[in-house]
Coordinates of C-alpha atoms and ligand atoms in Angstrom, one line a residue:
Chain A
X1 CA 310.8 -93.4 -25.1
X2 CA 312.0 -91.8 -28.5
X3 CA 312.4 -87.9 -28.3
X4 CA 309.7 -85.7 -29.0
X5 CA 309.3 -82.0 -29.4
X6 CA 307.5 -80.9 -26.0
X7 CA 304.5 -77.8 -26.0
X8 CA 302.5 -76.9 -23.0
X9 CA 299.5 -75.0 -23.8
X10 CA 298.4 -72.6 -21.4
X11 CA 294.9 -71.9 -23.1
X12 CA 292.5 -74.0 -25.2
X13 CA 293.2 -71.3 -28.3
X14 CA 296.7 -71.4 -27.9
X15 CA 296.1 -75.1 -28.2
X16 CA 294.5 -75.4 -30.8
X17 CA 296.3 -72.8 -33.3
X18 CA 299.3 -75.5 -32.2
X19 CA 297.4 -78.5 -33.0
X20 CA 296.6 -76.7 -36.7
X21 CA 300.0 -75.6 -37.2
X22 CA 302.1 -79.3 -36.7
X23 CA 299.2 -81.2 -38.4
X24 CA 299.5 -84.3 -38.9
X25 CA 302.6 -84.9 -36.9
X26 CA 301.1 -83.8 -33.6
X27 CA 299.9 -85.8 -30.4
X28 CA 297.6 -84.4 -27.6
X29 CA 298.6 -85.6 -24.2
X30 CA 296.6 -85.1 -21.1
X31 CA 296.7 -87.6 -18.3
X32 CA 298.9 -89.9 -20.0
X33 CA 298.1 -93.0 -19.0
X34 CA 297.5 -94.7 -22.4
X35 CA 299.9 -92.9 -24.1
X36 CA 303.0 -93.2 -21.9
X37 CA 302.3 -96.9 -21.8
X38 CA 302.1 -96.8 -25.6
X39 CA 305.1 -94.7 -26.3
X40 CA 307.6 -97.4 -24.2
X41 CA 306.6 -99.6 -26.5
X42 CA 309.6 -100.9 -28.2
X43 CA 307.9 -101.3 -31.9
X44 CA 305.8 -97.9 -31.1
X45 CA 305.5 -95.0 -33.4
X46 CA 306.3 -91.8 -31.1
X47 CA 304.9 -88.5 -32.7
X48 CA 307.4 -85.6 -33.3
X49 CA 305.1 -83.1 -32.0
X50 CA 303.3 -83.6 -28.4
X51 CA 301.2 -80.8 -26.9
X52 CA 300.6 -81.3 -23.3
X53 CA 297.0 -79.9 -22.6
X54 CA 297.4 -81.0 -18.6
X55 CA 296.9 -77.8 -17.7
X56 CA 293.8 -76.3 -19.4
X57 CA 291.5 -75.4 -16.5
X58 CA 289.2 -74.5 -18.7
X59 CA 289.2 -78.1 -20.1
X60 CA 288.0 -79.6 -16.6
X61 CA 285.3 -80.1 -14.3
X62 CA 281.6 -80.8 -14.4
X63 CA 278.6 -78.3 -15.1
X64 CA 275.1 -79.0 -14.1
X65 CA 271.8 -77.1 -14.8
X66 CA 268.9 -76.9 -16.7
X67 CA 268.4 -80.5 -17.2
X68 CA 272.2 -81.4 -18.8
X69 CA 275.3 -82.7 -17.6
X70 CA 278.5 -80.8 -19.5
X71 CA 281.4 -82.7 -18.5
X72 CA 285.0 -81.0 -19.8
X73 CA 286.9 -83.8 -21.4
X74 CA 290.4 -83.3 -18.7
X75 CA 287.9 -84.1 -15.5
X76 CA 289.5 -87.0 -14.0
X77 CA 287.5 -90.7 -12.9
X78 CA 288.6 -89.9 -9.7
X79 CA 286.5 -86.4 -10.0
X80 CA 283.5 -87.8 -11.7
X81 CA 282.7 -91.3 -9.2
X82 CA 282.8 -88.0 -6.4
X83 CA 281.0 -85.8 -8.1
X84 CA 277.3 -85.7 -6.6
X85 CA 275.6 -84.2 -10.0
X86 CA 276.7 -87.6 -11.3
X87 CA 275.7 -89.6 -9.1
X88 CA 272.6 -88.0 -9.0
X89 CA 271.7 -87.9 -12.7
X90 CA 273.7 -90.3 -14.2
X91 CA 274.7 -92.9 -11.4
X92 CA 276.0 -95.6 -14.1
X93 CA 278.6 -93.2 -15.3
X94 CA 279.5 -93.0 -11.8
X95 CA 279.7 -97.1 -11.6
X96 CA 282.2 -96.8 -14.5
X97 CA 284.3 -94.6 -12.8
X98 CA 284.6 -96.1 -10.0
X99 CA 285.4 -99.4 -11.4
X100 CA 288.6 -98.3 -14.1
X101 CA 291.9 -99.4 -13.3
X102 CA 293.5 -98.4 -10.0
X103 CA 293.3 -94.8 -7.3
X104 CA 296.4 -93.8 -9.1
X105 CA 294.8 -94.7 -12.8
X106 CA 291.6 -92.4 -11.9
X107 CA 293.5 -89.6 -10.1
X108 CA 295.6 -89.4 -13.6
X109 CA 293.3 -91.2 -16.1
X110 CA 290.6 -88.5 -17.7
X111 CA 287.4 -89.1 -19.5
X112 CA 288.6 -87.6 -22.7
X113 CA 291.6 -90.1 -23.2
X114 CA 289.2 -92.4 -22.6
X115 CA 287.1 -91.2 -25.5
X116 CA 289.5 -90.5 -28.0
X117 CA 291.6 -93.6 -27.4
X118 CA 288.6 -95.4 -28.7
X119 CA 290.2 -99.1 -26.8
X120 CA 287.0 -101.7 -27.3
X121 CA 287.4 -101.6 -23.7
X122 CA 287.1 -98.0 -23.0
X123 CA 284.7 -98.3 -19.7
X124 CA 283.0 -94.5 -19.7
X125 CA 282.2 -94.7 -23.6
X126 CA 279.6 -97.2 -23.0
X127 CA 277.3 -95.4 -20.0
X128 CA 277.9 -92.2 -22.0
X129 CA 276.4 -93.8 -25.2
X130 CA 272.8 -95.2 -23.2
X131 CA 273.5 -91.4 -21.7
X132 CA 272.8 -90.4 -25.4
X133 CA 276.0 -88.4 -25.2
X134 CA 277.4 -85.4 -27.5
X135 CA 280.4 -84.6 -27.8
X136 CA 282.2 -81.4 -29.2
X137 CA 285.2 -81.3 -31.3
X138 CA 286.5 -77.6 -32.0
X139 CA 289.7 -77.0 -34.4
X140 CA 290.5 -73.6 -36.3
X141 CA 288.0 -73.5 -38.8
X142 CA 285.2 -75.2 -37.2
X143 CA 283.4 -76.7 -34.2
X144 CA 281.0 -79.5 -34.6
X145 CA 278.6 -81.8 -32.2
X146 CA 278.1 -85.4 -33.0
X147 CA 276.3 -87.9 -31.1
X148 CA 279.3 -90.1 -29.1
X149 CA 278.0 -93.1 -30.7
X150 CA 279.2 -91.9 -34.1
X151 CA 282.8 -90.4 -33.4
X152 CA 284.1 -93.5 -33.5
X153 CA 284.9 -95.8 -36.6
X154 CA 286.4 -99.3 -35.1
X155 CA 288.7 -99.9 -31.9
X156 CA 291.1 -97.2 -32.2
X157 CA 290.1 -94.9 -34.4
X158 CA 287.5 -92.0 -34.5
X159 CA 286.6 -89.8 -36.6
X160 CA 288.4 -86.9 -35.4
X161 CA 290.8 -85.3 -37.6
X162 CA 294.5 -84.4 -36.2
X163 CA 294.0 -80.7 -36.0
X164 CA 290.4 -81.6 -34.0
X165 CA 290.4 -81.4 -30.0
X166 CA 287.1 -83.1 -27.8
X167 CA 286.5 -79.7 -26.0
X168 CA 282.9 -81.1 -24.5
X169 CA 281.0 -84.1 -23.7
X170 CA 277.4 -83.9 -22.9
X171 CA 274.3 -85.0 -21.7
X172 CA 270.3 -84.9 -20.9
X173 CA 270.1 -85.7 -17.0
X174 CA 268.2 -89.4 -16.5
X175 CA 264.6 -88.6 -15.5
X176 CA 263.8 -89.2 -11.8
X177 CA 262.4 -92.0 -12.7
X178 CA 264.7 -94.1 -14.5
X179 CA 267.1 -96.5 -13.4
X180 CA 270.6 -97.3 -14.4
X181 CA 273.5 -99.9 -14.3
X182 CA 276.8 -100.4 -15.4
X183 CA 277.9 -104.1 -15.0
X184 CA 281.7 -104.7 -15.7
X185 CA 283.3 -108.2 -16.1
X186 CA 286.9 -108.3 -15.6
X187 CA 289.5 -110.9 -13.8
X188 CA 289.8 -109.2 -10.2
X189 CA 288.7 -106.0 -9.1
X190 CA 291.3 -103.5 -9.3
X191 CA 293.7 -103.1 -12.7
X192 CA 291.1 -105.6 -14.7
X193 CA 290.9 -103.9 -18.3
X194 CA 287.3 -105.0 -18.9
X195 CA 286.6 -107.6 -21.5
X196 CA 282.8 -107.3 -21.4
X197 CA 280.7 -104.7 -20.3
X198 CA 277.0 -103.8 -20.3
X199 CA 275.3 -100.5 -19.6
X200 CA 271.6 -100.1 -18.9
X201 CA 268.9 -97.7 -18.6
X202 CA 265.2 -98.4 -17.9
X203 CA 261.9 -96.1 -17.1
X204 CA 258.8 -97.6 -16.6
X205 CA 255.3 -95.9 -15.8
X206 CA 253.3 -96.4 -12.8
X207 CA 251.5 -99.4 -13.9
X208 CA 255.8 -100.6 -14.1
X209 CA 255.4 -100.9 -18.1
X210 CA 259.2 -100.5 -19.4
X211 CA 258.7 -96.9 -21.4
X212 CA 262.3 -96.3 -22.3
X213 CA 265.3 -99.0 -22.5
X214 CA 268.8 -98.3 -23.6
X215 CA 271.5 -101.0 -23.7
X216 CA 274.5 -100.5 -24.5
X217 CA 277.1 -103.6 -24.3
X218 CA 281.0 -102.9 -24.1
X219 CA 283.9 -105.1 -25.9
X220 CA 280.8 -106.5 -27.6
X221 CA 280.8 -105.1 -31.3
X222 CA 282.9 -103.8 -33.9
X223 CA 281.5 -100.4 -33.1
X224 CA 279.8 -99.0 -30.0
X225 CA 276.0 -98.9 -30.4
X226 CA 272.8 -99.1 -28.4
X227 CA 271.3 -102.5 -29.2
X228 CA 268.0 -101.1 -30.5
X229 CA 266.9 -104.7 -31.5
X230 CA 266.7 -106.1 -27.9
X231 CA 265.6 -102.6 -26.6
X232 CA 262.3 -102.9 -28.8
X233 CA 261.9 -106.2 -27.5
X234 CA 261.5 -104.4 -23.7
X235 CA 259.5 -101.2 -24.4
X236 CA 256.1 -101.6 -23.9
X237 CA 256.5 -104.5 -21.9
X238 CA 256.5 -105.4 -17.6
X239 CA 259.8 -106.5 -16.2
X240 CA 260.1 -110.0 -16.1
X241 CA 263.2 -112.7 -16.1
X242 CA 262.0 -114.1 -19.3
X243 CA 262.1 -110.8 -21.2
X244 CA 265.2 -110.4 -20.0
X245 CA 266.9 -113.3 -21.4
X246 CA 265.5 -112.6 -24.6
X247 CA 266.8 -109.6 -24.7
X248 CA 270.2 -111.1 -23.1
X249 CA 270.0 -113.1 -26.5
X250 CA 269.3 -111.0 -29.0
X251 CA 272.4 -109.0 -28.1
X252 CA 274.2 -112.4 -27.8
X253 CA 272.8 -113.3 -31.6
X254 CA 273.9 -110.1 -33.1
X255 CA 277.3 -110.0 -31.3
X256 CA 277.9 -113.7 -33.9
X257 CA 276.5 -111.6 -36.4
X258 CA 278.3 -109.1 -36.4
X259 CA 281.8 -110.1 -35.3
X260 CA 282.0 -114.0 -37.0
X261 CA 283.1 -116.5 -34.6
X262 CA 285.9 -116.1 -33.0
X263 CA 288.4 -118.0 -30.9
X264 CA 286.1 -116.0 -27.8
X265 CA 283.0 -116.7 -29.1
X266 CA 282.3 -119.6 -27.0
X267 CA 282.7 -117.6 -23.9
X268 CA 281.5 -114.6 -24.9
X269 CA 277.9 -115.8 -26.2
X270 CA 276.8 -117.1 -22.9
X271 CA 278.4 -114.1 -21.3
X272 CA 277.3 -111.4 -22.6
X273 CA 273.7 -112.7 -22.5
X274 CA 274.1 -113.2 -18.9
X275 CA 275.5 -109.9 -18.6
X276 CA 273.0 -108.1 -20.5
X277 CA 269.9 -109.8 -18.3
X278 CA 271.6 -108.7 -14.7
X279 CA 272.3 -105.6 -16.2
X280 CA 268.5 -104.8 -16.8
X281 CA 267.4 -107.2 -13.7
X282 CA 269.8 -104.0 -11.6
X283 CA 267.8 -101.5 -13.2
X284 CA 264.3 -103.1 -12.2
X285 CA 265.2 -103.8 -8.4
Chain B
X1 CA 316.6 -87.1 -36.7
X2 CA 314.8 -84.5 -34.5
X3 CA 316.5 -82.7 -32.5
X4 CA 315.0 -82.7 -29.0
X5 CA 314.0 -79.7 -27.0
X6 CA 315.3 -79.8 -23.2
X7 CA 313.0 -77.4 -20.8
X8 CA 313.4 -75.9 -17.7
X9 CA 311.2 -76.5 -15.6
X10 CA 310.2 -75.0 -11.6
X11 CA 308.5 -77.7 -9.4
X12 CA 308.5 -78.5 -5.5
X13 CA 309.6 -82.0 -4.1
X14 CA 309.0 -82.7 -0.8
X15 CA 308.6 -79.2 0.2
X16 CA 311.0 -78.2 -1.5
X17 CA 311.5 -75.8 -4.2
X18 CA 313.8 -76.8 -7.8
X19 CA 314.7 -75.5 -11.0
X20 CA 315.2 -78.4 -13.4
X21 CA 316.7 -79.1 -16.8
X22 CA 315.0 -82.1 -18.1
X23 CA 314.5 -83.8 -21.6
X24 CA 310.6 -83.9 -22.0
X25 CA 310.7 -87.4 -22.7
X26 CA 311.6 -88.3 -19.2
X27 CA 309.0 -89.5 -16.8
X28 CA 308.6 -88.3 -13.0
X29 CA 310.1 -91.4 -11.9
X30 CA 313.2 -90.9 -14.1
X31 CA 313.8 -87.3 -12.8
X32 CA 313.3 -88.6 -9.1
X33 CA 315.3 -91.9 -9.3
X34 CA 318.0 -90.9 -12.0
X35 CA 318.2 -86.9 -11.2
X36 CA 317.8 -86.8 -8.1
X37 CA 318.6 -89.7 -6.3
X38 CA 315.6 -89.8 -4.4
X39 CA 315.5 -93.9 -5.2
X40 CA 312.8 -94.5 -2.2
X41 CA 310.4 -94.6 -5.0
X42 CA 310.6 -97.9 -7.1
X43 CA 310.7 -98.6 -10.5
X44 CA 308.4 -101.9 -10.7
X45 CA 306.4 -103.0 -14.0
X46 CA 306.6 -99.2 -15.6
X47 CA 302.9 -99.9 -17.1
X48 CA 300.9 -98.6 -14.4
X49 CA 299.8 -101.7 -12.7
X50 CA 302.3 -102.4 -9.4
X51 CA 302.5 -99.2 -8.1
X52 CA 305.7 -99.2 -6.6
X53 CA 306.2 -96.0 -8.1
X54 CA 303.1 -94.1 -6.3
X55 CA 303.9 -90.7 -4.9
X56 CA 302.0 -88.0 -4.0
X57 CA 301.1 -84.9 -6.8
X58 CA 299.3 -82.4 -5.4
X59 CA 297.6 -84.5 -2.5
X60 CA 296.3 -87.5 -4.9
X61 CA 298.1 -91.0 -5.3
X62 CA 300.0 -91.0 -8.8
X63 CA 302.3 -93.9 -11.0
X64 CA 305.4 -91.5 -11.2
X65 CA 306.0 -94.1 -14.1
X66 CA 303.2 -92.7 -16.1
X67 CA 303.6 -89.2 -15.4
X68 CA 305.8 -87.2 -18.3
X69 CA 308.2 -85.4 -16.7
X70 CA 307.2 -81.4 -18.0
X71 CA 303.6 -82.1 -16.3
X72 CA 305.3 -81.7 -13.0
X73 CA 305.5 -77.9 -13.6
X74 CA 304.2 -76.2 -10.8
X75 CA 303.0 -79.1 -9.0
X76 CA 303.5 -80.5 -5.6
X77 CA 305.1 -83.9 -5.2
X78 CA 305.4 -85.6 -1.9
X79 CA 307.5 -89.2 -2.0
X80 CA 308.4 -91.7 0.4
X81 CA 311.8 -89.2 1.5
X82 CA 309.4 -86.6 2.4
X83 CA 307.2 -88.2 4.5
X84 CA 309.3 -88.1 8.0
X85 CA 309.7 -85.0 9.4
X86 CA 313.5 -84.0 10.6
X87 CA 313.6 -87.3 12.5
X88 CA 309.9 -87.7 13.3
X89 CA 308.9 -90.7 11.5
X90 CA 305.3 -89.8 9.8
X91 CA 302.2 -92.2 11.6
X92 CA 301.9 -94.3 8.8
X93 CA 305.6 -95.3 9.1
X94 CA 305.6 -95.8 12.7
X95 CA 302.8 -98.3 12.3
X96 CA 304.0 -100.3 9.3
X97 CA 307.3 -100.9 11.6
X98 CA 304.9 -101.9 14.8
X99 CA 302.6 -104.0 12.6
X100 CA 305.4 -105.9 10.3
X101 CA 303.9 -104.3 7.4
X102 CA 307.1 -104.4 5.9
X103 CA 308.8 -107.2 4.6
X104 CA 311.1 -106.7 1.9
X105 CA 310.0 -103.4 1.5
X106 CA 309.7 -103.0 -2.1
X107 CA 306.0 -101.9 -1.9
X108 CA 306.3 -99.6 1.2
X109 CA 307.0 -96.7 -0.2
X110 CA 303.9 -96.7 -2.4
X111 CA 301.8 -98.0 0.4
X112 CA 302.3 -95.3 2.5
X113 CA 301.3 -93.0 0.2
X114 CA 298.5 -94.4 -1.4
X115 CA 297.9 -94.5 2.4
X116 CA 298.3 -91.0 3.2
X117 CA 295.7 -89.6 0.5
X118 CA 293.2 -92.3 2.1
X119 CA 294.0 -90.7 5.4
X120 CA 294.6 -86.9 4.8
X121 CA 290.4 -87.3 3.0
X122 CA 289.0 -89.6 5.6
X123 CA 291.1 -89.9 8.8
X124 CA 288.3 -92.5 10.1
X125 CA 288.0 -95.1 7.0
X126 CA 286.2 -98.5 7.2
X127 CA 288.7 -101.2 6.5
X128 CA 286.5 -101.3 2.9
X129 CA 288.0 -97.8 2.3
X130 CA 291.3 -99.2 3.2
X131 CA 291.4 -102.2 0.7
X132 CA 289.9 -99.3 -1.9
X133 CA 292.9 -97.3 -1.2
X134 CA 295.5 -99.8 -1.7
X135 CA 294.2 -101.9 -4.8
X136 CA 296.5 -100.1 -7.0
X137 CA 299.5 -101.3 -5.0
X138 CA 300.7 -104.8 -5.3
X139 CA 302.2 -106.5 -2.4
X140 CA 304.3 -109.8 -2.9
X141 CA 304.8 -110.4 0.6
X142 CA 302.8 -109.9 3.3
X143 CA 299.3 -110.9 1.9
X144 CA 297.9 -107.5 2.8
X145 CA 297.2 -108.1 6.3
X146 CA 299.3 -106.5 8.1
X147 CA 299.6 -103.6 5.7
X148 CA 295.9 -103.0 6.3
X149 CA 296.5 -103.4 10.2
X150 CA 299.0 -101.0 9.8
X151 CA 296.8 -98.5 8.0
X152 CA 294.5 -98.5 10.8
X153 CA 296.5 -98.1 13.4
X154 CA 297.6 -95.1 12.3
X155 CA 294.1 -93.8 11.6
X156 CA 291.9 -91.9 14.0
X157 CA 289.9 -94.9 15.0
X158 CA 292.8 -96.9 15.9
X159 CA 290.8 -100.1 16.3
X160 CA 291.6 -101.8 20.3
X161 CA 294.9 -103.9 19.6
X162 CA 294.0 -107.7 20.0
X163 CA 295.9 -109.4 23.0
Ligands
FAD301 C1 297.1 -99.9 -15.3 C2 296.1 -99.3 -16.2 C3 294.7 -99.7 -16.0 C4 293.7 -99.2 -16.8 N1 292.4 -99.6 -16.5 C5 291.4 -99.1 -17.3 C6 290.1 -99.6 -17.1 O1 289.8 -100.4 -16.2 N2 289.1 -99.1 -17.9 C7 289.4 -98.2 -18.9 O2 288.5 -97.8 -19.6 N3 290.7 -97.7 -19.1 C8 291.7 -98.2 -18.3 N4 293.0 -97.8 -18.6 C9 293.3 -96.9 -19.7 C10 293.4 -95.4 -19.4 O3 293.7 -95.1 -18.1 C11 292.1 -94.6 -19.7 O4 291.7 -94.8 -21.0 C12 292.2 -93.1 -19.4 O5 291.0 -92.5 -19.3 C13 293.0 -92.3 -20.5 O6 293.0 -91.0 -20.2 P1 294.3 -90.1 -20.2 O7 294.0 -88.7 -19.9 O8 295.4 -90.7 -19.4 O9 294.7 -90.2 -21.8 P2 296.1 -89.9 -22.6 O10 297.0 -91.1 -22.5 O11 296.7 -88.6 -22.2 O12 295.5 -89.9 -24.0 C14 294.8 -90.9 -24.7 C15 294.5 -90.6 -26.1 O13 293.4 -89.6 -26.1 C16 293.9 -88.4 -26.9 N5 293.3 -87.3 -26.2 C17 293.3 -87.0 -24.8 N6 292.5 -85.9 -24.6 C18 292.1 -85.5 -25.7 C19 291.2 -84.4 -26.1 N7 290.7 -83.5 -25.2 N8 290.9 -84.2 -27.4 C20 291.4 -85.0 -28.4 N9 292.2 -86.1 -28.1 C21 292.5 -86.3 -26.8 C22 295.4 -88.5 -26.8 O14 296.0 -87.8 -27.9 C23 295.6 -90.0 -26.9 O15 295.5 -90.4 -28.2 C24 294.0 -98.2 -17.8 C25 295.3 -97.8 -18.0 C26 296.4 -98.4 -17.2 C27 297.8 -97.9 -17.4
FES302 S1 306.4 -98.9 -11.8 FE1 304.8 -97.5 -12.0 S2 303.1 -98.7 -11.6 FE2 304.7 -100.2 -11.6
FES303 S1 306.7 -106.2 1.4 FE1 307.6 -107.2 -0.3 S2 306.2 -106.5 -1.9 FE2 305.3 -105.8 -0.2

């Protein structure tokens, strides 16, 4: 690892007057676990400035009441696949959790690497877009909410500036009566850095017509997004295996469209429509 | 070329208190293996995925590979050297030596602590739990078996031993 000049903020303030005054040549760390993995690197760009935000309490754990989930961007995976308000009212962000990377990747790994990493593969990012998620980014001279879905830009980048920290992500609880899923496709269970992903919500009324549908696929497009197209296709309608794989298909359709062909292509077309069908099949059990 | 800021630093290993000197770019598993000696814990793949390096921060399984050496400040750290007692062997060690959970040994040390946090939440866990517990720690050797055996024999259930 090249050297780097070391800060440990105690508070958020004193982190962000930091953050403002080594602009651009500055680096937040918290759990570490993309970025020491990217500073070995031997070809890897190091920053000269790292402030370690580890230990802002302030920046961790998970608030419920009055119909929202805030979740503090340091709270581990490890916390949030425990935590009982998210399993309750969000139980797909809770599927995510539990399925990243290893025990000792979730007791380190936090939500808000996860999120400003911005990796295709990022598992919370897609269950906190079909959340409808905000999230908070706070520097000197401002603080501003933007829906999750547009923070980011392509894989890698966001639209955060350097001097900007993600003090906040938040959410409306599900209602009672919808149902959720987070399906994740990887090549064994543990340590599998998923390659397709597909998150799902669906609320239907008594009569079981589909009132709300939210599907949000991961790895999938160029940029996060809730595939509105095959959600229109559901809303209105009653649950049935042949809605489902036209919906499956749509998002398979625009995936080509979107992304060309690709030497993945022929896997990932049949895949992701697969995916995409179980995904809301889970939500309708 | 920047010039690098060492730090001092006040941690506890194994129960133990120390006052450090360390270059920031150092990880845990540097300052345990290099500064230390305490080489029980292993230096595998150093990405995070083998978990040789597991020890114990504050209670909860860890890659000392991808921890940065300042963020021990204040923290607890438990490794492999600290889990006898004196010369009381911890459970977990006593049973990986009954059940032959141990073959060249290059895993053990992250086993048994991966193991311990399993234990220390849920003395009782369903062999699920187990295999939970452990999928961060890659095992060359034994096939898993008698690792999980191991595991819960030294738990409170400690399942009747097969004839
Ligand atoms: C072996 C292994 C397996 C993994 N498996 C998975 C997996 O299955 N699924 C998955 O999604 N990920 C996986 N990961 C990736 C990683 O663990 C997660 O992305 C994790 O959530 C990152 O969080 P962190 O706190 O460790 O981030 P860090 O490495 O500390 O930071 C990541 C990035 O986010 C920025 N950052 C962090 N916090 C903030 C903040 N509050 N405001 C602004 N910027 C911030 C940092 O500057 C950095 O650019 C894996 C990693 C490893 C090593
Ligand atoms: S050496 Fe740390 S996980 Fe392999
Ligand atoms: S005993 Fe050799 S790797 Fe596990």
């Amino acid at each position: 690892m090249k050297p780097f000049n070391y800060m440990r903020a105690t508070n958020l303030h004193e982190a962000i007057g930091l953050l403002a005054h080594h602009t651009p040549n500055v680096c937040l760390l918290a759990g570490g676990t993309d970025l020491l993995i990217e500073w070995r690197r031997p070809s890897a760009c190091t920053p000269e400035n790292v402030i370690d935000i580890s230990a802002l309490t302030e920046m961790k754990g998970i608030e419920s009441g009055n119909g929202r989930i805030v979740l503090k961007p340091l709270t581990t995976h490890a916390q949030i696949l425990k935590s009982q308000a998210i399993i309750e009212s969000a139980p797909l962000l809770s599927v995510a959790a539990t399925v990243i990377g290893s025990p000792q990747i979730r007791n380190r790994g936090t939500v808000g690497g996860n999120i400003m990493n911005a990796a295709a593969c990022a598992d919370t990012v897609p269950p906190l877009i079909a959340l409808n998620a905000e999230v908070v980014l706070q520097s000197e001279s401002e603080r501003r909410t933007l829906p999750l879905h547009e923070l980011f830009l392509k894989p890698y980048e966001t639209v955060a500036r350097p001097d900007e920290i993600l003090c906040e992500i938040r959410f409306e609880k599900l209602p009672v009566k919808a149902r959720s899923s987070f399906i994740k496709l990887g090549r064994r269970n543990a340590l599998s850095i998923s390659r397709l992903s597909v998150a799902a919500v669906v609320a239907r009324d008594e009569a079981g017509v589909i009132t709300n549908a939210r599907i949000v696929p991961g790895a999938t497009f160029p940029r996060w997004r809730r595939v509105v197209e095959a959600e229109k296709l559901l809303v209105g309608e009653k649950a049935s295996a042949e809605l489902f794989r036209a919906a499956g298909d749509t998002v398979s359709e625009l995936m080509i469209a979107e992304t060309g062909h690709r030497w993945s292509t022929e896997y990932k077309e049949p895949v992701i429509a697969v995916l995409v069908q179980r995904a809301l099949e889970q939500c309708c059990r | 070329m920047l010039q690098m800021n060492t730090l001092t630093i006040t941690t506890t290993i194994n129960r133990r208190n120390y006052t450090l000197c360390i270059n920031p770019n150092q990880t845990l598993l540097d300052i345990l293996r290099e500064e230390l000696g305490l080489s029980g814990t292993k230096r595998g793949c150093e990405i995070g995925e083998c978990g040789a390096c597991t020890v114990l921060m504050n209670g909860r399984a860890v890659n000392a590979c991808l921890v940065l050496a300042p963020q021990i400040e204040g923290q607890e750290i438990l490794t492999v050297e600290g889990l006898a007692v004196g010369e009381q062997l911890h459970s977990l060690q006593e049973a990986f030596l009954e059940h032959e959970a141990v073959h060249c040994g290059f895993c053990t040390p992250g086993m048994l602590l991966s193991a311990k946090e399993l234990l220390d939440e849920n003395p009782n866990p369903p062999e699920t739990d187990i295999r939970f517990a452990i999928s961060g720690n890659l095992c060359r050797c034994t096939g898993y078996v008698q690792i999980v055996e191991a595991i819960q024999a030294a738990s409170a259930n400690k399942p009747e031993r097969k004839p």
